[in-house]
CSV table of N, CA, C and O in Angstrom, one decimal:
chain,number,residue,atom,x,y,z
A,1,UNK,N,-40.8,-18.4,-30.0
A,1,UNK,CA,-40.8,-19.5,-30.9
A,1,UNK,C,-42.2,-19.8,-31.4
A,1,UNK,O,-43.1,-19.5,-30.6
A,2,UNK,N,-42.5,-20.2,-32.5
A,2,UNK,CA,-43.7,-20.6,-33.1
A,2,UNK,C,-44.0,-21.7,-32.0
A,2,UNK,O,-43.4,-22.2,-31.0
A,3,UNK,N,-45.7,-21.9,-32.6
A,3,UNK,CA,-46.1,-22.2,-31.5
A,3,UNK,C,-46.1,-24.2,-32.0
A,3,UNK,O,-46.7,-24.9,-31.2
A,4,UNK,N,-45.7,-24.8,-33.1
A,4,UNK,CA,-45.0,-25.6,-33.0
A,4,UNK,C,-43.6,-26.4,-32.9
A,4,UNK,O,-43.4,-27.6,-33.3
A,5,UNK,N,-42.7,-25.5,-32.3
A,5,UNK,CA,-41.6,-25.3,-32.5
A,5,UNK,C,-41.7,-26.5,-31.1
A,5,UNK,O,-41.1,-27.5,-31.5
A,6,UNK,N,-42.3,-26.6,-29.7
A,6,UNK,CA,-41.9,-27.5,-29.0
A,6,UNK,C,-41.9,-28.8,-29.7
A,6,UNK,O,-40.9,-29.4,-29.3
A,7,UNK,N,-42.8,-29.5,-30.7
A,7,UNK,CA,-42.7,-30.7,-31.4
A,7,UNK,C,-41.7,-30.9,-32.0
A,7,UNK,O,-41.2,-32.0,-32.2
A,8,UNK,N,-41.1,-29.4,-32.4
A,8,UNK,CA,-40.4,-30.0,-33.4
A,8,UNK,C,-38.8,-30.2,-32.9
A,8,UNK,O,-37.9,-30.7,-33.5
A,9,UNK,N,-38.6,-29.7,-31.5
A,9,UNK,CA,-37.6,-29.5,-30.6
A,9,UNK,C,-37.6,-30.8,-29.9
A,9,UNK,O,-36.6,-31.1,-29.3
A,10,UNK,N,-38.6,-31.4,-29.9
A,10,UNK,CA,-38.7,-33.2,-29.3
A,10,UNK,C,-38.4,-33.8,-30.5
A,10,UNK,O,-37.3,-34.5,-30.6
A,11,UNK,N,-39.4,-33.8,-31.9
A,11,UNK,CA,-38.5,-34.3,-32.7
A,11,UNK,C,-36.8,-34.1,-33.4
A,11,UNK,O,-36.2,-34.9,-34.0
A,12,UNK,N,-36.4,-32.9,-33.1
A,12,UNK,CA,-35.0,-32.8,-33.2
A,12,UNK,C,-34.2,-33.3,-32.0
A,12,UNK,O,-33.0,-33.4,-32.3
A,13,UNK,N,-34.7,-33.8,-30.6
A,13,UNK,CA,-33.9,-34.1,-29.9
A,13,UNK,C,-34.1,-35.8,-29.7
A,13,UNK,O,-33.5,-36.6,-29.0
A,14,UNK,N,-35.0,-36.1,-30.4
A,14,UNK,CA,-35.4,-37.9,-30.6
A,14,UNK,C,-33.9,-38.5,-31.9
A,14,UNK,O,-33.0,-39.3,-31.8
A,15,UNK,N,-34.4,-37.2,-33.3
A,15,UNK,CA,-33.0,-37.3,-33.8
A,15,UNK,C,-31.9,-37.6,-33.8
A,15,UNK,O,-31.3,-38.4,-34.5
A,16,UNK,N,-31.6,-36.5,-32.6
A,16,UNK,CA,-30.2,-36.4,-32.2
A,16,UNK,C,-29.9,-37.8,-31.5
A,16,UNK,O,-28.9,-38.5,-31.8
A,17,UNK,N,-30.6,-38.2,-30.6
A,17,UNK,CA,-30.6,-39.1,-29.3
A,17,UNK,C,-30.6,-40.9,-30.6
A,17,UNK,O,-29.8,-41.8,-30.2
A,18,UNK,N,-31.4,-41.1,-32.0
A,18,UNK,CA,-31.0,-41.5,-32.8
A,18,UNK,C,-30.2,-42.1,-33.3
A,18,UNK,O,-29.9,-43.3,-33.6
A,19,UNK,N,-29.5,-40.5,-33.6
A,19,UNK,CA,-28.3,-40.6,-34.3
A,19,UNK,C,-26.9,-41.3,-33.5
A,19,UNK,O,-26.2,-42.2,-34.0
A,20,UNK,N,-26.8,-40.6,-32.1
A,20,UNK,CA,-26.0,-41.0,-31.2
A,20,UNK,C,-26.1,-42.5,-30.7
A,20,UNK,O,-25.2,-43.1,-30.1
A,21,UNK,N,-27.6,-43.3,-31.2
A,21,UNK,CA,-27.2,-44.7,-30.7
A,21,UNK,C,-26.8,-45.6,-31.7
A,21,UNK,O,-26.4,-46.8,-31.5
A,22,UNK,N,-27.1,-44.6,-33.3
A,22,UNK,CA,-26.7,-45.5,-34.3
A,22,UNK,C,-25.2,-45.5,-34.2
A,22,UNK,O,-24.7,-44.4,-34.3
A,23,UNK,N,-24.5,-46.4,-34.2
A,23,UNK,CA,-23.1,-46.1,-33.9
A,23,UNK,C,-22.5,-46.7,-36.0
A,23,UNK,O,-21.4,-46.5,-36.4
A,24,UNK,N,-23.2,-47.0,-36.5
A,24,UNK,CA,-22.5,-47.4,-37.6
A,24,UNK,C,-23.2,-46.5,-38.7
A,24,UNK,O,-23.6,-47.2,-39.6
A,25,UNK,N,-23.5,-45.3,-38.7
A,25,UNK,CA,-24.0,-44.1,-39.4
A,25,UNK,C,-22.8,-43.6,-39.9
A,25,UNK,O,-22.0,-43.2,-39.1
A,26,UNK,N,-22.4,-43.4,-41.3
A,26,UNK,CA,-21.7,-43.2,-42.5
A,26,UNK,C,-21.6,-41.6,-42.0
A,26,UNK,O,-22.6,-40.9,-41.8
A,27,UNK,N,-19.8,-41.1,-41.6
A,27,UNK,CA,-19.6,-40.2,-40.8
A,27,UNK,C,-19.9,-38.6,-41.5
A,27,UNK,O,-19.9,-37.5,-41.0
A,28,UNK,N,-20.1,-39.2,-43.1
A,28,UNK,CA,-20.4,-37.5,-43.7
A,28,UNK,C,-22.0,-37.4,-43.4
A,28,UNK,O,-22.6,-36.4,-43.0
A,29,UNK,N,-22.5,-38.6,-43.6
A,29,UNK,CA,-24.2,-38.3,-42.8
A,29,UNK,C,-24.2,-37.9,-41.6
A,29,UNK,O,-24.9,-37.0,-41.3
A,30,UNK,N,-23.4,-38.4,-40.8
A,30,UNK,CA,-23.6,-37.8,-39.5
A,30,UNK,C,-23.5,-36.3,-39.4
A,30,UNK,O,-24.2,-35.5,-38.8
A,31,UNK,N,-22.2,-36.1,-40.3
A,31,UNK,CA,-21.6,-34.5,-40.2
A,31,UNK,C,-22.8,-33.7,-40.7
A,31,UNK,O,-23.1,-32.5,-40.4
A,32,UNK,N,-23.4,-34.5,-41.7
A,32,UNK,CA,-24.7,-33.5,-42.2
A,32,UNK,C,-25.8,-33.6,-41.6
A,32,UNK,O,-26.6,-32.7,-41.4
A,33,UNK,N,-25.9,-34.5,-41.3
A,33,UNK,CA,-27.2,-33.8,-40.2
A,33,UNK,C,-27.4,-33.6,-39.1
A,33,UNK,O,-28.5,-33.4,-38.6
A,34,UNK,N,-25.8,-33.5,-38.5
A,34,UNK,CA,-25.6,-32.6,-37.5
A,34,UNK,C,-25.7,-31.3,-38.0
A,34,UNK,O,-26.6,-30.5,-37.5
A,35,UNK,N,-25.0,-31.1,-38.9
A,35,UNK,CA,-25.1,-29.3,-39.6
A,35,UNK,C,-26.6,-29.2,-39.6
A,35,UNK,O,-27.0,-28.3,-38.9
A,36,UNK,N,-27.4,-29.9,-40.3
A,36,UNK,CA,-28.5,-29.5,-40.5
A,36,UNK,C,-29.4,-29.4,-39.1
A,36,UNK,O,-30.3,-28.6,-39.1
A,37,UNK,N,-29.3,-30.1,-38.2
A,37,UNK,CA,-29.7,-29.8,-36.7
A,37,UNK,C,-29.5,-28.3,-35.9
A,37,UNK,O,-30.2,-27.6,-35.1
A,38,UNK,N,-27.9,-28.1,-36.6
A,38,UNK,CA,-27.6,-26.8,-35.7
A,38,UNK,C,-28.6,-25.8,-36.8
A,38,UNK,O,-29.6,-25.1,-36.4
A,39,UNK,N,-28.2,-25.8,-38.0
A,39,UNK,CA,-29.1,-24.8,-38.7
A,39,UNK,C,-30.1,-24.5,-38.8
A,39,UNK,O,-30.4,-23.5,-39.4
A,40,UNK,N,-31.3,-25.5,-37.8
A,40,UNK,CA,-32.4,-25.5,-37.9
A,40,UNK,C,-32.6,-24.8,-36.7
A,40,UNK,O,-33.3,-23.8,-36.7
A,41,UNK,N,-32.1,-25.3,-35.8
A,41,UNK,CA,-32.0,-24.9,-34.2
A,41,UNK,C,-31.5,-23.0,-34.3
A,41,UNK,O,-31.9,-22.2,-33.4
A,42,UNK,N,-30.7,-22.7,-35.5
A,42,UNK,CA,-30.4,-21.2,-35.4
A,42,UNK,C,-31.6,-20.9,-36.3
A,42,UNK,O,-31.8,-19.8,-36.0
A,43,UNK,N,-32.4,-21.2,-37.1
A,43,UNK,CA,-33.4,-20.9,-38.0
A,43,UNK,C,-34.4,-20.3,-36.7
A,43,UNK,O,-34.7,-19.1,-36.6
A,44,UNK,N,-34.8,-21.5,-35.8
A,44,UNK,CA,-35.6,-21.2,-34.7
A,44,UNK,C,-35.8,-19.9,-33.9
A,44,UNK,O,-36.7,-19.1,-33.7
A,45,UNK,N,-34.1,-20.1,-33.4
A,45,UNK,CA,-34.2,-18.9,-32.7
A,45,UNK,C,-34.2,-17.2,-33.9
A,45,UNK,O,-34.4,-16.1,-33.5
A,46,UNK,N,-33.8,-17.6,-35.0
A,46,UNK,CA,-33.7,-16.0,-35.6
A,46,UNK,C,-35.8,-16.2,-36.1
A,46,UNK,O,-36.3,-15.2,-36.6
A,47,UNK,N,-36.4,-16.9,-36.0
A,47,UNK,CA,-38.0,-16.9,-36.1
A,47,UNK,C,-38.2,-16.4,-34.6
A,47,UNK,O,-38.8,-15.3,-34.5
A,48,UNK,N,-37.9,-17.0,-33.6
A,48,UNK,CA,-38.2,-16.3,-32.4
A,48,UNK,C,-38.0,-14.6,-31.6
A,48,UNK,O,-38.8,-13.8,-31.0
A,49,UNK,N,-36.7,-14.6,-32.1
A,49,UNK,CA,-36.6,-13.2,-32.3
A,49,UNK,C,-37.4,-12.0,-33.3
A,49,UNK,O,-37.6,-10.8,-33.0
A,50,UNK,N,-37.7,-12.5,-34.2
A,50,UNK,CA,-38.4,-12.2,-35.2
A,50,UNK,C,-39.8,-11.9,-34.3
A,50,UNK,O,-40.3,-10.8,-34.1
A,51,UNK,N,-40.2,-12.9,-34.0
A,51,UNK,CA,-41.6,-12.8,-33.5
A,51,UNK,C,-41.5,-11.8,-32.3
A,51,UNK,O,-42.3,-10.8,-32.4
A,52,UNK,N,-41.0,-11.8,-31.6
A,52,UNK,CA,-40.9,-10.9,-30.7
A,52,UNK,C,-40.8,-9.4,-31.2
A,52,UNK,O,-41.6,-8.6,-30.9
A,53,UNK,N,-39.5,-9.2,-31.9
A,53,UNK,CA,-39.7,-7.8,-32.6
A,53,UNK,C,-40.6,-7.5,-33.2
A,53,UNK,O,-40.8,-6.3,-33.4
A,54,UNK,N,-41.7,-8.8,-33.7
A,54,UNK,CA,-43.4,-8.0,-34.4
A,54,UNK,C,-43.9,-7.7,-33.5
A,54,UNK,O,-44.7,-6.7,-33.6
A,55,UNK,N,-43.7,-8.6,-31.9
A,55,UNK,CA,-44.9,-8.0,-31.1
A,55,UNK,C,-44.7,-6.8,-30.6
A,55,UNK,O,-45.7,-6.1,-30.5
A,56,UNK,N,-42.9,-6.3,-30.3
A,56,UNK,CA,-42.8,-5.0,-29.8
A,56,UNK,C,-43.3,-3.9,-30.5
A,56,UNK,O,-43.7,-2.9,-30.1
A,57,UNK,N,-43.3,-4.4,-32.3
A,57,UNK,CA,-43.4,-3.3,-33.3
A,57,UNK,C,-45.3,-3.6,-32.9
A,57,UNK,O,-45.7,-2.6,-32.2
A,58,UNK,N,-45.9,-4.0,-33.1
A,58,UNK,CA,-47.6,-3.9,-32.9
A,58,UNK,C,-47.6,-2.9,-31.7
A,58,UNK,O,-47.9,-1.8,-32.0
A,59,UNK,N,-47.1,-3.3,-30.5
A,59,UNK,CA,-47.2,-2.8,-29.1
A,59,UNK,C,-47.1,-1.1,-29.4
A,59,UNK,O,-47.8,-0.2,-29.1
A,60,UNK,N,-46.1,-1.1,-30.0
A,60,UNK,CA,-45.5,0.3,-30.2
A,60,UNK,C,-46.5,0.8,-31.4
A,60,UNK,O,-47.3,1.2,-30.6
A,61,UNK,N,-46.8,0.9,-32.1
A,61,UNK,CA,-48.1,0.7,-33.3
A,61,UNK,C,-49.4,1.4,-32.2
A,61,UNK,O,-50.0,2.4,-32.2
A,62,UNK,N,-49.5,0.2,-31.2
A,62,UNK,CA,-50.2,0.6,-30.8
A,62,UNK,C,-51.0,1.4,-29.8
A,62,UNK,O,-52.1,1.8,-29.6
A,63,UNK,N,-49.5,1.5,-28.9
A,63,UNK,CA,-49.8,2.3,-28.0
A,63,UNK,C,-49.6,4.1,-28.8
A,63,UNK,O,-50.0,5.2,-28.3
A,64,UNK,N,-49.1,4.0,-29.6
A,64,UNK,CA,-49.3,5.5,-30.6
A,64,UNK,C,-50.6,5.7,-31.1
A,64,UNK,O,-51.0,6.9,-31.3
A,65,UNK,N,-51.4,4.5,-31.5
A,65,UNK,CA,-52.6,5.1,-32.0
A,65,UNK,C,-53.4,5.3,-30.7
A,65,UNK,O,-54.5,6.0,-30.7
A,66,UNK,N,-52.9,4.8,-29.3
A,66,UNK,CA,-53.8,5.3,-28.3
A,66,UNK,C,-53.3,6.9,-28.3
A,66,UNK,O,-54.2,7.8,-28.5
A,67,UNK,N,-52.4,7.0,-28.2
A,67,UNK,CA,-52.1,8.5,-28.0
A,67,UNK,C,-52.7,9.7,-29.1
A,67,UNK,O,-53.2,10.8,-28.9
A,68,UNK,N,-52.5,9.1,-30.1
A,68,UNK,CA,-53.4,9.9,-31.4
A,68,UNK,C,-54.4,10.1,-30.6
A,68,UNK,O,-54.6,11.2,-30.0
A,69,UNK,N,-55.4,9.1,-30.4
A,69,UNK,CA,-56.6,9.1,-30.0
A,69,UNK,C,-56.9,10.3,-28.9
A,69,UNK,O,-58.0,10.9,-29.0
A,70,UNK,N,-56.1,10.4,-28.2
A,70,UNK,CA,-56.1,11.0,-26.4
A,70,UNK,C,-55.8,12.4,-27.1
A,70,UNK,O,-56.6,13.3,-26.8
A,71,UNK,N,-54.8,12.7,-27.9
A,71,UNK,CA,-55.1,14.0,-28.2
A,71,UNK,C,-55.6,14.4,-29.4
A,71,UNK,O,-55.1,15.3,-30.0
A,72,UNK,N,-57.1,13.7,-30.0
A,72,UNK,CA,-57.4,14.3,-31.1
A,72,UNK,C,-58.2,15.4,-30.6
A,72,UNK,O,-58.3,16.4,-31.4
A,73,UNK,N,-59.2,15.3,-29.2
A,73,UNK,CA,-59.8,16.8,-28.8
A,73,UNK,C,-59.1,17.7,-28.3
A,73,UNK,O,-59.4,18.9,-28.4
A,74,UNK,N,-58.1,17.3,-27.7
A,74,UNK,CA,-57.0,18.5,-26.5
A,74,UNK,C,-56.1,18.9,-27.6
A,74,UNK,O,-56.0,20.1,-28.1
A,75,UNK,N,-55.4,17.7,-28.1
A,75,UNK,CA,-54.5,18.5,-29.3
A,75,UNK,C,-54.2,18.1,-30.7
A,75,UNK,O,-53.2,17.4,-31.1
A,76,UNK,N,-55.3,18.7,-31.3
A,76,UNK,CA,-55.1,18.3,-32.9
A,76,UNK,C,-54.2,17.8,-33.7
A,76,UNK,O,-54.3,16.7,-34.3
A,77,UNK,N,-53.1,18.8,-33.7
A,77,UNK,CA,-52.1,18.8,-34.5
A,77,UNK,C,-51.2,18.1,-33.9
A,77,UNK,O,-50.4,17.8,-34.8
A,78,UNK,N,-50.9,17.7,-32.5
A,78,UNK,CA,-50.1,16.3,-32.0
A,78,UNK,C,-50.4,15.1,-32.8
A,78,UNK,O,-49.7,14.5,-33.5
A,79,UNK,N,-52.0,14.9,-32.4
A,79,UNK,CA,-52.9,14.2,-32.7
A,79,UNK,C,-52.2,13.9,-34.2
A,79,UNK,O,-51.3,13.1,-34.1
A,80,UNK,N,-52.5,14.4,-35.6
A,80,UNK,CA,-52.3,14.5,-37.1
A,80,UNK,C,-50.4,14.2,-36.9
A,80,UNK,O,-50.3,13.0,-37.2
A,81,UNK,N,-49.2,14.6,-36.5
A,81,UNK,CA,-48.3,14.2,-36.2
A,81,UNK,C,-48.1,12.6,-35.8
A,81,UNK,O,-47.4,11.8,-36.4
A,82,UNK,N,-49.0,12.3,-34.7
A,82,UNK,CA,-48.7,10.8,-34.0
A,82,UNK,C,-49.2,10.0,-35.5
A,82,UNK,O,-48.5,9.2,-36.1
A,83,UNK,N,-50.5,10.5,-36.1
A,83,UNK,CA,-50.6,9.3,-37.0
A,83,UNK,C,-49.6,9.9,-37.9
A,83,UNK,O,-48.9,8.9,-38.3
A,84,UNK,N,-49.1,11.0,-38.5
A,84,UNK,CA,-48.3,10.9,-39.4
A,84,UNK,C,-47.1,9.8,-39.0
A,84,UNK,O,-46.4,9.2,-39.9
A,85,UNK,N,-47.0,9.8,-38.2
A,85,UNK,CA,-45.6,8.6,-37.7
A,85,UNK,C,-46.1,7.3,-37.6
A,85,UNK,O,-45.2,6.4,-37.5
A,86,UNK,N,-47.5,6.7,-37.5
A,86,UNK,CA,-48.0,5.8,-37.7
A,86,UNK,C,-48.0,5.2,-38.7
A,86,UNK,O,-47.8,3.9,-38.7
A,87,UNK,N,-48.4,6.2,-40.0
A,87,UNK,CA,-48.6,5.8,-41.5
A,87,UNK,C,-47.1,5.6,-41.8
A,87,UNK,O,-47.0,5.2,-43.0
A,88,UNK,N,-46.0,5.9,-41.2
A,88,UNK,CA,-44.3,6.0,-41.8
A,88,UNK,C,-44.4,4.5,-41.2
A,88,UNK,O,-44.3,3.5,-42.0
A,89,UNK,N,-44.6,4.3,-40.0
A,89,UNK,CA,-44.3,3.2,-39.9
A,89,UNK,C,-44.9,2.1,-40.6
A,89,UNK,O,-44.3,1.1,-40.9
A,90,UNK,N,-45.8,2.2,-40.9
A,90,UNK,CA,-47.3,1.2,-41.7
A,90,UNK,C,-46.2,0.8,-42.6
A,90,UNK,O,-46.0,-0.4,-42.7
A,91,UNK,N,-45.2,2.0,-43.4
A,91,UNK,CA,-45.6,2.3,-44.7
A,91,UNK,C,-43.8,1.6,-44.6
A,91,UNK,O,-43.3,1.6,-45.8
A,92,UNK,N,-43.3,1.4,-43.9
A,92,UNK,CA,-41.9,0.6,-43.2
A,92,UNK,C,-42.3,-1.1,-43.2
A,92,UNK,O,-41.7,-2.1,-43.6
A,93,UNK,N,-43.3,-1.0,-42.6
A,93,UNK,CA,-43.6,-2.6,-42.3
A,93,UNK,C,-43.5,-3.2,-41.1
A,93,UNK,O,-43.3,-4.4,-40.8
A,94,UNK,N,-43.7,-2.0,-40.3
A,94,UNK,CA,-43.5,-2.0,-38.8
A,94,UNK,C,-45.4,-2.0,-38.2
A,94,UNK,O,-45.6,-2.0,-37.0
């Protein structure tokens, strides 16, 4: 999750907690900004997942340029290979 996401998970649950004591809140408001609570709440987690898949994709990024590296004296043409798969990925957005 972003790294403001806890504020905003207190302010969505001050919200909620809100909404539940206003008892005379006009029921299509209610129904909408319940919708819009859950949507926000799935927005979060498809950003959190998100972020995670960039860190595995850097990780992976990066532990290949270690390996380039490890074989550019022992083995060249590994070596020219690993980055060739480096630059595909760059070139992906990975």
């Amino acid at each position: 999750m972003p790294d403001d996401a806890p504020d905003l998970q207190r302010t969505l649950s001050e919200l909620h907690r809100q909404l539940e004591a206003a008892g005379s809140v006009d029921p299509e408001i209610r129904e909408l900004l319940t919708r819009l609570m859950r949507d926000i709440d799935r927005v979060l987690d498809e950003k959190a997942e998100a972020d995670e898949r960039r860190s595995t994709h850097e990780s992976l990024v990066s532990r290949l340029g270690e390996t380039a590296r490890h074989f550019e004296e022992t083995h060249p043409t590994l070596s020219g290979a690993v980055g060739s798969v480096i630059d595909a990925l760059s070139r992906m957005g990975i």
